[in-house]
Coordinates of C-alpha atoms in Angstrom, one line a residue:
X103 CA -6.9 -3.2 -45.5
X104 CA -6.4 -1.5 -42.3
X105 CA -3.3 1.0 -42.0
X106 CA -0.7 1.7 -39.8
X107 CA -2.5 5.5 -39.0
X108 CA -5.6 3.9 -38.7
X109 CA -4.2 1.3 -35.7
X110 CA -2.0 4.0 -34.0
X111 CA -5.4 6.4 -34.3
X112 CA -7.3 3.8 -32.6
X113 CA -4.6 3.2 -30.2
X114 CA -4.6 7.0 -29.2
X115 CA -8.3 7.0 -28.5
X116 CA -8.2 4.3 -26.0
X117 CA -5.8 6.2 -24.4
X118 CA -8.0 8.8 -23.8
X119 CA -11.1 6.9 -23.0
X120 CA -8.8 5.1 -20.1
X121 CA -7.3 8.4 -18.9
X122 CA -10.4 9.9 -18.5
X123 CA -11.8 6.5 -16.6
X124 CA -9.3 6.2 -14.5
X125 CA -9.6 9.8 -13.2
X126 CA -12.8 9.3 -12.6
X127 CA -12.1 6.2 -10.6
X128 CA -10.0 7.7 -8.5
X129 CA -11.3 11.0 -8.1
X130 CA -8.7 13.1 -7.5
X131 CA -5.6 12.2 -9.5
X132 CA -5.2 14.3 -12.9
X133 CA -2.8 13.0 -15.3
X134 CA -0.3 14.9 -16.6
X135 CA 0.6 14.6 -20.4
X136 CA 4.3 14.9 -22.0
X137 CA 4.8 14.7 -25.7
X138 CA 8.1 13.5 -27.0
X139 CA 9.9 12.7 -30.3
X140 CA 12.3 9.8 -30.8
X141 CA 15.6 10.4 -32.6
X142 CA 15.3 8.4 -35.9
X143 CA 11.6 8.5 -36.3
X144 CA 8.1 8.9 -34.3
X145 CA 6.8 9.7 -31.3
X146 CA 4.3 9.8 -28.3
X147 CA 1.9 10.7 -25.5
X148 CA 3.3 10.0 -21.9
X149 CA 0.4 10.2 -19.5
X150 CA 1.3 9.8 -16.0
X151 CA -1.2 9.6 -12.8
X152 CA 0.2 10.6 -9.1
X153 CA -0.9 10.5 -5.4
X154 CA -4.3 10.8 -6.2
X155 CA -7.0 8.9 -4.0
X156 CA -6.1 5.2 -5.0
X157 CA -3.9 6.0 -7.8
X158 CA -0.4 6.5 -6.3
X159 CA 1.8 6.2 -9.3
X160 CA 0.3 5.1 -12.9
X161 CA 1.1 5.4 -16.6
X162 CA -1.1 5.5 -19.7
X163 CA 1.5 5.6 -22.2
X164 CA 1.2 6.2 -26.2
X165 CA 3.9 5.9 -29.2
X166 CA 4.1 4.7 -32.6
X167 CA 7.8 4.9 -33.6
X168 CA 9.8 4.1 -36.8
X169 CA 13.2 4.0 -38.2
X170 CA 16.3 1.4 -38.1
X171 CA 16.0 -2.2 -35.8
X172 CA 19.2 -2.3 -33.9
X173 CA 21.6 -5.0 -34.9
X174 CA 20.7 -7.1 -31.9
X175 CA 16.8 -7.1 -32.4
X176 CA 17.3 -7.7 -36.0
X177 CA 19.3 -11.0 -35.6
X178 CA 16.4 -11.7 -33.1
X179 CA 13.6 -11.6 -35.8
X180 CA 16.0 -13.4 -38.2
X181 CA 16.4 -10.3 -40.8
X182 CA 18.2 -8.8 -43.5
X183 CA 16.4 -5.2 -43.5
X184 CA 15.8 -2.9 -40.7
X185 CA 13.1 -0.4 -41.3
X186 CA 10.1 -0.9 -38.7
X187 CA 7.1 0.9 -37.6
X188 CA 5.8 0.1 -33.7
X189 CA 2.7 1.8 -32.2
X190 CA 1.4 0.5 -28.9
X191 CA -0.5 1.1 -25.9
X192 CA 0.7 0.5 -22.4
X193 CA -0.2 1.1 -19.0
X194 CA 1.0 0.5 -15.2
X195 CA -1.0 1.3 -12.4
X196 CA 0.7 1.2 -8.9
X197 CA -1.9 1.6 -6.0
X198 CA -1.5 2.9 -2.8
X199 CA -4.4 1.0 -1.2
X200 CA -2.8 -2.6 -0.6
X201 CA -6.1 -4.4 -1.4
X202 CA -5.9 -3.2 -4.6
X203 CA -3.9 -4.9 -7.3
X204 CA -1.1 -4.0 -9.3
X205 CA -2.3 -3.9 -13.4
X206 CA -0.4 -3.9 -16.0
X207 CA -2.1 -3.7 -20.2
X208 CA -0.2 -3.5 -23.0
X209 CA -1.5 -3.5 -27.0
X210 CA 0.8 -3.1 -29.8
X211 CA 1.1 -3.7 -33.8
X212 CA 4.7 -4.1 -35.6
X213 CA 5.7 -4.0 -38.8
X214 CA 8.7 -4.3 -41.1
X215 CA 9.9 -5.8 -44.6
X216 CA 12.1 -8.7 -44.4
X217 CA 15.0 -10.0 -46.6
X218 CA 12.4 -12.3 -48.9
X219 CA 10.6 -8.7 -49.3
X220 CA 7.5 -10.0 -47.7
X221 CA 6.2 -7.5 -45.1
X222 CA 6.3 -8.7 -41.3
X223 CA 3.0 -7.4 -39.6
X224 CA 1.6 -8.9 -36.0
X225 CA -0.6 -7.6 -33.6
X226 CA 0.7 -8.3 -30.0
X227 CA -0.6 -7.8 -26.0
X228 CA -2.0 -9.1 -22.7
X229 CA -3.5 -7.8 -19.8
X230 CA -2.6 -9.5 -16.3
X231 CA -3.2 -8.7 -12.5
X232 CA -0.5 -8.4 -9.6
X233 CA -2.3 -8.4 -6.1
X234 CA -0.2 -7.6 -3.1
X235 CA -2.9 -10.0 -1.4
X236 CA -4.9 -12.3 -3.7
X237 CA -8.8 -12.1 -3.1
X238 CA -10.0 -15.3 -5.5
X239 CA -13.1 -13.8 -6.0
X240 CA -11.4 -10.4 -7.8
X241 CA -9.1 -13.1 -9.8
X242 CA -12.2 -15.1 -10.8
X243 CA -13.9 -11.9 -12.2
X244 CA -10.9 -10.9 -13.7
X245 CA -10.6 -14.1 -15.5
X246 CA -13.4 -14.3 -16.3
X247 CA -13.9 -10.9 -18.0
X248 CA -11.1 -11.5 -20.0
X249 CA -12.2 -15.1 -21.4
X250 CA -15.8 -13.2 -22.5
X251 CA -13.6 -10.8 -24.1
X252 CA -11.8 -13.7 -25.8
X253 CA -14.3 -16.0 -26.8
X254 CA -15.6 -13.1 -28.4
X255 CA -12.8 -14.0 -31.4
X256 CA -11.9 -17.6 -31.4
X257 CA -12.7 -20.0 -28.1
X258 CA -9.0 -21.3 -28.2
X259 CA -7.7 -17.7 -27.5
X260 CA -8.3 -17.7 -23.5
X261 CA -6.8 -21.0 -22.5
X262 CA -4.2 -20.5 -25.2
X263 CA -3.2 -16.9 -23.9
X264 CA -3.6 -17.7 -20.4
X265 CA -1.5 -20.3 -20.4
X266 CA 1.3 -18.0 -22.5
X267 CA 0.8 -15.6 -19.7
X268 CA 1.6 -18.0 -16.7
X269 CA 4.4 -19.0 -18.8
X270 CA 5.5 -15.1 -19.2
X271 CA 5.0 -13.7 -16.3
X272 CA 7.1 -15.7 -14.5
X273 CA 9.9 -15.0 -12.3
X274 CA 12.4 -18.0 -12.5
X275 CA 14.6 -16.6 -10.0
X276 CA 12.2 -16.6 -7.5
X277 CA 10.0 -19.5 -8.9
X278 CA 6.8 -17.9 -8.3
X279 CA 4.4 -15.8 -11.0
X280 CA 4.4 -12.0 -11.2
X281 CA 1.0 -12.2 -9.8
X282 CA -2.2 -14.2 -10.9
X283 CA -1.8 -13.6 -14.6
X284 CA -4.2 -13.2 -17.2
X285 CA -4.1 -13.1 -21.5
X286 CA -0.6 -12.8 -23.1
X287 CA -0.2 -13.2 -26.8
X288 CA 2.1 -12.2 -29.7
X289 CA 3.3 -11.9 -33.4
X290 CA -0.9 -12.5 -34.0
X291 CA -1.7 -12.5 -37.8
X292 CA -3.8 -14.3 -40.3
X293 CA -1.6 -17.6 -40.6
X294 CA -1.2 -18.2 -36.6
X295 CA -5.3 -17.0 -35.6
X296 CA -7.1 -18.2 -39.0
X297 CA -9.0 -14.4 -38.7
X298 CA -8.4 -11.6 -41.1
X299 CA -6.2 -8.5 -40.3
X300 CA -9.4 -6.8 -39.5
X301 CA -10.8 -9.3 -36.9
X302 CA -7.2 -9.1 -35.0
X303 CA -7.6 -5.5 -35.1
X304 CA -10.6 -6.0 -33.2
X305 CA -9.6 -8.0 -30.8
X306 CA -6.6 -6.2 -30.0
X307 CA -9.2 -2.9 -29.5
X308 CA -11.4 -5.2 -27.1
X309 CA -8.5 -6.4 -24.8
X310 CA -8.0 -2.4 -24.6
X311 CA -11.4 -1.8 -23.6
X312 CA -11.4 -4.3 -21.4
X313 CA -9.2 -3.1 -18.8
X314 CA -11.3 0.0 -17.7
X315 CA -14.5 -1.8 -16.8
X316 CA -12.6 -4.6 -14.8
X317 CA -10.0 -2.5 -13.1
X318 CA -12.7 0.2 -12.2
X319 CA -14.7 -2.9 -10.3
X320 CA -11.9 -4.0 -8.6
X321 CA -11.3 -0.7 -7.2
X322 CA -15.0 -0.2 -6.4
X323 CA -14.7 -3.9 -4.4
X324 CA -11.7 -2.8 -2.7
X325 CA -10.9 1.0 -2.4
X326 CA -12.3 0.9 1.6
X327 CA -11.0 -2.0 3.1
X328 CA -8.8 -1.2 6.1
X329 CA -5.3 -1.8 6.5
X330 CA -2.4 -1.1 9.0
X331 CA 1.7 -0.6 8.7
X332 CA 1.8 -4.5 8.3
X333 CA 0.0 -4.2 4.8
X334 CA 2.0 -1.7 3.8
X335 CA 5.4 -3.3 4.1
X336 CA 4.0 -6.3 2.4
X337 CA 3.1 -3.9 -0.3
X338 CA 6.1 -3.0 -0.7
X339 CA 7.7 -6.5 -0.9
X340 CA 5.2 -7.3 -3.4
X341 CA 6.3 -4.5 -5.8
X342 CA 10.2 -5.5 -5.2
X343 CA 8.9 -9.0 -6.9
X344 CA 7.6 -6.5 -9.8
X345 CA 10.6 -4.4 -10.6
X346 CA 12.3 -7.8 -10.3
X347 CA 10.9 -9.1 -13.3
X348 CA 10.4 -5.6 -15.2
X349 CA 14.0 -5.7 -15.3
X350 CA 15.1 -9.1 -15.7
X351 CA 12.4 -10.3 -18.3
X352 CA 9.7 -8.0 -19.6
X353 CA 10.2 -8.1 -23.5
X354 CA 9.1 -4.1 -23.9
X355 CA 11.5 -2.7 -21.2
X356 CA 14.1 -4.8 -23.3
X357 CA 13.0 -3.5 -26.6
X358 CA 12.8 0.6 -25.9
X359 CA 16.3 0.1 -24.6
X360 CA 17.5 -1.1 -27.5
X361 CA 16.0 1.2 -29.8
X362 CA 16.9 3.8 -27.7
X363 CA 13.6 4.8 -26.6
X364 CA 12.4 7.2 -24.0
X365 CA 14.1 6.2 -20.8
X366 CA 11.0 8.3 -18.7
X367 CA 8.4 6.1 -20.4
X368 CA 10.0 2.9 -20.8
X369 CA 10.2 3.3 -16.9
X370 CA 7.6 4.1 -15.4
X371 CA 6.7 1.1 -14.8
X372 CA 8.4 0.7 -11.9
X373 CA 6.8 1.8 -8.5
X374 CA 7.4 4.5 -6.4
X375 CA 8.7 2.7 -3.4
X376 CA 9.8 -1.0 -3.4
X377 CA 11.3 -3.2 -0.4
X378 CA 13.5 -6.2 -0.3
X379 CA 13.4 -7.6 2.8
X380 CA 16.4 -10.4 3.4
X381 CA 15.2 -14.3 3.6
X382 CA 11.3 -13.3 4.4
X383 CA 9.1 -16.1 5.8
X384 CA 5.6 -15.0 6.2
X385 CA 3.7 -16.2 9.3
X386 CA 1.8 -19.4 9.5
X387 CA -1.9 -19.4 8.3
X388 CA -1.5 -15.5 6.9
X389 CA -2.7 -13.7 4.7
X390 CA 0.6 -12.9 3.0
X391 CA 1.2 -16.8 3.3
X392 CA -2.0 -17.7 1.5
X393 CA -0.6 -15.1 -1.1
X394 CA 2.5 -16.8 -1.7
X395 CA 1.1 -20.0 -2.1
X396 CA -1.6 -18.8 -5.0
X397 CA 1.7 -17.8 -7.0
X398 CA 1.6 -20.6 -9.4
X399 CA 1.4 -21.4 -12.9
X400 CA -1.8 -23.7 -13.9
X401 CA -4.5 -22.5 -11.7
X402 CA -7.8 -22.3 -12.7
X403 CA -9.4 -19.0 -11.9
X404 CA -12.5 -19.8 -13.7

């Protein structure tokens, strides 16, 4: 049976391989690390990336944390008892290159005993993609790299976990997706996937080590294409639709504030520079018009 250390020891790993990738990508950029304690229990690695080459603000972020749920997530997960253990992996890059797309991974594992004394375990995730301007061949690789990755496990997992995603990554104020989504999935164990503990593990190691191969293409395909002021501010709307929906929606921002995590690293997700720009209509036949019209639940990418 697999333990908690050895999924959090796993989970620190991948951090390094993708720190070390993504520095390499870029080619100047060095991250800077910052180890913290959380009051009550646990711990991580903050890893953050800036003003490098491509890389203008990123995170690689590790922590496994444990102690008491807060009242409100515990009446969320329907319990009596409130001792947990969380470890996860999460990252946020934010480009400065506007043909380069916004990513966003996260891998985590949970675990707690409930009131009937049976222990709560799930393995949780997703990877998706946020272009400023969509390129559909990029989305079809990315798609595509993610359903190999899936069918790897179990051929229901990509259309089941991309259509979760589109679901999830959606911003309802605004009626249009965070970007062009990808896999999404939660609370995995044996009953919901019909694959041992083990086999989840796995999967939830592969999604991981998916995201350095794709991303690193997509920056390769994209890192010299020109672009003017025009871009830019588009850019920047783009990444207003992002801290939008970080804010409003995203399930991990919610839980580290409630269980009083590290403010730093529950936040840097967010970009360095965002613009909202009052009651925008692109131009006819544009690029950022084509963009807007590709943010939609349902398409197939394949």
């Amino acid at each position: 049976m697999i333990t908690k250390e050895q999924i959090a020891e796993s989970y620190r790993q991948i951090q390094d391989e993708i720190c070390a990738g993504l520095e390499l990508a870029d080619g100047k950029g060095k991250f800077e690390e910052e180890t913290w304690t959380r009051e009550g229990g646990g711990g991580g690695r903050t890893r953050i990336i800036q003003n490098g080459n491509i890389l203008e603000k990123g995170g690689v972020n590790f922590s496994a944390v444990e102690g008491k749920l807060p009242e409100s997530i515990k009446k969320s997960f329907g319990v009596i008892e409130d001792d947990f253990f969380a470890t996860g992996l999460s990252i946020v890059i934010h480009p400065s290159q506007p043909w380069i797309p916004i990513i966003h991974m996260n891998i985590r594992y949970f675990e707690m005993t409930s009131e009937s004394s049976k222990n709560m375990r799930w393995f949780g995730g997703g990877i998706d993609l946020t272009p400023h301007y969509v390129i559909e061949d990029d989305a079809s690789f990315f798609h595509k790299s993610l359903k190999q990755t899936c069918d790897k496990f179990s051929v229901d997992f990509y259309p089941k976990f991309k259509t979760w995603a589109d679901n999830y990554f959606y911003i309802k104020h605004r009626e249009e997706t965070r970007g062009i989504g990808g896999i999404f999935f939660d609370r995995l164990n044996p009953e919901v996937t019909g694959l041992q503990w083990e086999d989840i593990f796995e999967f939830s190691k592969s999604v991981g080590r998916t995201f350095l191969p794709v991303y690193s293409e997509i920056i390769e395909r994209n890192r010299n294409i020109p672009y003017t002021d025009k871009h830019k501010k588009w850019q920047f709307q783009r990444r207003s639709r992002y801290v939008e929906f970080n804010l409003a929606y995203d399930a991990g921002t919610k839980f580290g504030l409630e269980t009083n995590g590290r403010i730093e690293s529950i936040l840097m997700s967010l970009p360095p520079q965002a613009n909202w720009v009052y009651n925008f209509n692109p131009e006819l036949n544009s690029e950022e018009e084509k963009t807007l019209s590709l943010l939609k639940k349902g398409i197939n990418w394949l």
